[in-house]
Amino acid sequence: MTSAEFLDLSVYATFVMVMLSLAIAFIRLARGPTLADRVVALDMMTVSIIAVCGVVAVATGVYAMLDVALVLALVGFLATVALARFAERRDARQEDTPHD
């Protein structure tokens, strides 16, 4: 097996595993049951898509995909922080409301 064949096989195997992780995260996103589960699943999906960008960059030699991955990582981080703040404020509001 030559190094080019090995690289092709490795890229293919990596792509399959990343797609599997993306599917598992999507199932968790759809099923929930809590907001925390959905936030973690969305974050995992973001990381999986970033990995796809990296695999595509290696497979095709188009290294502009790494810039796309970097921007997506920044947007994913901001989305996770925003959802965490939303959940924190929601919990604080629920604690402030009187219970019957």
PDB file of C-alpha atoms in Angstrom, residues 8-89:
ATOM      1  CA  ASP A   8      -7.117   8.209   0.801  1.00  0.00           C
ATOM      2  CA  LEU A   9      -8.229   5.341   3.040  1.00  0.00           C
ATOM      3  CA  SER A  10      -7.589   7.399   6.174  1.00  0.00           C
ATOM      4  CA  VAL A  11      -9.526  10.382   4.827  1.00  0.00           C
ATOM      5  CA  TYR A  12     -12.453   8.144   3.884  1.00  0.00           C
ATOM      6  CA  ALA A  13     -12.489   6.433   7.300  1.00  0.00           C
ATOM      7  CA  THR A  14     -12.283   9.779   9.077  1.00  0.00           C
ATOM      8  CA  PHE A  15     -15.129  11.184   7.010  1.00  0.00           C
ATOM      9  CA  VAL A  16     -17.329   8.176   7.842  1.00  0.00           C
ATOM     10  CA  MET A  17     -16.605   8.469  11.575  1.00  0.00           C
ATOM     11  CA  VAL A  18     -17.279  12.207  11.618  1.00  0.00           C
ATOM     12  CA  MET A  19     -20.567  11.710   9.781  1.00  0.00           C
ATOM     13  CA  LEU A  20     -21.515   9.043  12.340  1.00  0.00           C
ATOM     14  CA  SER A  21     -20.797  11.461  15.196  1.00  0.00           C
ATOM     15  CA  LEU A  22     -22.848  14.117  13.415  1.00  0.00           C
ATOM     16  CA  ALA A  23     -25.801  11.723  13.118  1.00  0.00           C
ATOM     17  CA  ILE A  24     -25.578  10.745  16.788  1.00  0.00           C
ATOM     18  CA  ALA A  25     -25.477  14.405  17.826  1.00  0.00           C
ATOM     19  CA  PHE A  26     -28.492  15.159  15.646  1.00  0.00           C
ATOM     20  CA  ILE A  27     -30.451  12.379  17.342  1.00  0.00           C
ATOM     21  CA  ARG A  28     -29.571  13.829  20.754  1.00  0.00           C
ATOM     22  CA  LEU A  29     -30.559  17.303  19.529  1.00  0.00           C
ATOM     23  CA  ALA A  30     -33.948  16.031  18.369  1.00  0.00           C
ATOM     24  CA  ARG A  31     -34.728  13.860  21.390  1.00  0.00           C
ATOM     25  CA  GLY A  32     -33.526  16.217  24.130  1.00  0.00           C
ATOM     26  CA  PRO A  33     -35.004  15.938  26.741  1.00  0.00           C
ATOM     27  CA  THR A  34     -33.489  19.012  28.442  1.00  0.00           C
ATOM     28  CA  LEU A  35     -32.100  22.266  27.138  1.00  0.00           C
ATOM     29  CA  ALA A  36     -28.635  21.274  28.377  1.00  0.00           C
ATOM     30  CA  ASP A  37     -28.744  18.104  26.266  1.00  0.00           C
ATOM     31  CA  ARG A  38     -29.678  20.109  23.199  1.00  0.00           C
ATOM     32  CA  VAL A  39     -26.933  22.697  23.794  1.00  0.00           C
ATOM     33  CA  VAL A  40     -24.280  20.013  24.143  1.00  0.00           C
ATOM     34  CA  ALA A  41     -25.572  18.233  21.032  1.00  0.00           C
ATOM     35  CA  LEU A  42     -25.490  21.472  19.054  1.00  0.00           C
ATOM     36  CA  ASP A  43     -21.938  22.108  20.223  1.00  0.00           C
ATOM     37  CA  MET A  44     -20.946  18.573  19.222  1.00  0.00           C
ATOM     38  CA  MET A  45     -22.486  19.088  15.801  1.00  0.00           C
ATOM     39  CA  THR A  46     -20.464  22.286  15.397  1.00  0.00           C
ATOM     40  CA  VAL A  47     -17.259  20.457  16.269  1.00  0.00           C
ATOM     41  CA  SER A  48     -18.147  17.667  13.840  1.00  0.00           C
ATOM     42  CA  ILE A  49     -18.734  20.150  11.021  1.00  0.00           C
ATOM     43  CA  ILE A  50     -15.405  21.793  11.825  1.00  0.00           C
ATOM     44  CA  ALA A  51     -13.811  18.347  11.521  1.00  0.00           C
ATOM     45  CA  VAL A  52     -15.495  17.879   8.128  1.00  0.00           C
ATOM     46  CA  CYS A  53     -13.937  21.156   6.977  1.00  0.00           C
ATOM     47  CA  GLY A  54     -10.532  19.883   8.076  1.00  0.00           C
ATOM     48  CA  VAL A  55     -10.973  16.548   6.328  1.00  0.00           C
ATOM     49  CA  VAL A  56     -12.085  18.282   3.130  1.00  0.00           C
ATOM     50  CA  ALA A  57      -9.045  20.564   3.317  1.00  0.00           C
ATOM     51  CA  VAL A  58      -6.710  17.570   3.588  1.00  0.00           C
ATOM     52  CA  ALA A  59      -8.517  15.552   0.924  1.00  0.00           C
ATOM     53  CA  THR A  60      -8.760  18.296  -1.702  1.00  0.00           C
ATOM     54  CA  GLY A  61      -5.810  20.513  -0.886  1.00  0.00           C
ATOM     55  CA  VAL A  62      -8.110  23.556  -0.666  1.00  0.00           C
ATOM     56  CA  TYR A  63      -6.768  25.034   2.537  1.00  0.00           C
ATOM     57  CA  ALA A  64      -9.292  27.887   2.487  1.00  0.00           C
ATOM     58  CA  MET A  65     -11.571  25.365   4.219  1.00  0.00           C
ATOM     59  CA  LEU A  66      -9.407  25.819   7.314  1.00  0.00           C
ATOM     60  CA  ASP A  67     -10.445  29.479   7.375  1.00  0.00           C
ATOM     61  CA  VAL A  68     -14.066  28.359   7.182  1.00  0.00           C
ATOM     62  CA  ALA A  69     -13.427  25.978  10.075  1.00  0.00           C
ATOM     63  CA  LEU A  70     -11.877  28.770  12.153  1.00  0.00           C
ATOM     64  CA  VAL A  71     -14.826  31.102  11.601  1.00  0.00           C
ATOM     65  CA  LEU A  72     -17.264  28.300  12.363  1.00  0.00           C
ATOM     66  CA  ALA A  73     -15.402  27.556  15.593  1.00  0.00           C
ATOM     67  CA  LEU A  74     -15.715  31.178  16.682  1.00  0.00           C
ATOM     68  CA  VAL A  75     -19.420  31.297  15.828  1.00  0.00           C
ATOM     69  CA  GLY A  76     -19.996  27.984  17.627  1.00  0.00           C
ATOM     70  CA  PHE A  77     -18.250  29.283  20.730  1.00  0.00           C
ATOM     71  CA  LEU A  78     -20.361  32.430  20.760  1.00  0.00           C
ATOM     72  CA  ALA A  79     -23.545  30.415  20.260  1.00  0.00           C
ATOM     73  CA  THR A  80     -22.678  28.124  23.164  1.00  0.00           C
ATOM     74  CA  VAL A  81     -21.968  31.081  25.448  1.00  0.00           C
ATOM     75  CA  ALA A  82     -25.225  32.772  24.412  1.00  0.00           C
ATOM     76  CA  LEU A  83     -27.275  29.623  25.043  1.00  0.00           C
ATOM     77  CA  ALA A  84     -25.592  29.129  28.421  1.00  0.00           C
ATOM     78  CA  ARG A  85     -26.453  32.712  29.429  1.00  0.00           C
ATOM     79  CA  PHE A  86     -30.033  32.178  28.244  1.00  0.00           C
ATOM     80  CA  ALA A  87     -30.354  29.025  30.344  1.00  0.00           C
ATOM     81  CA  GLU A  88     -28.845  30.750  33.371  1.00  0.00           C
ATOM     82  CA  ARG A  89     -31.248  33.687  33.142  1.00  0.00           C
TER      83      ARG A  89
END
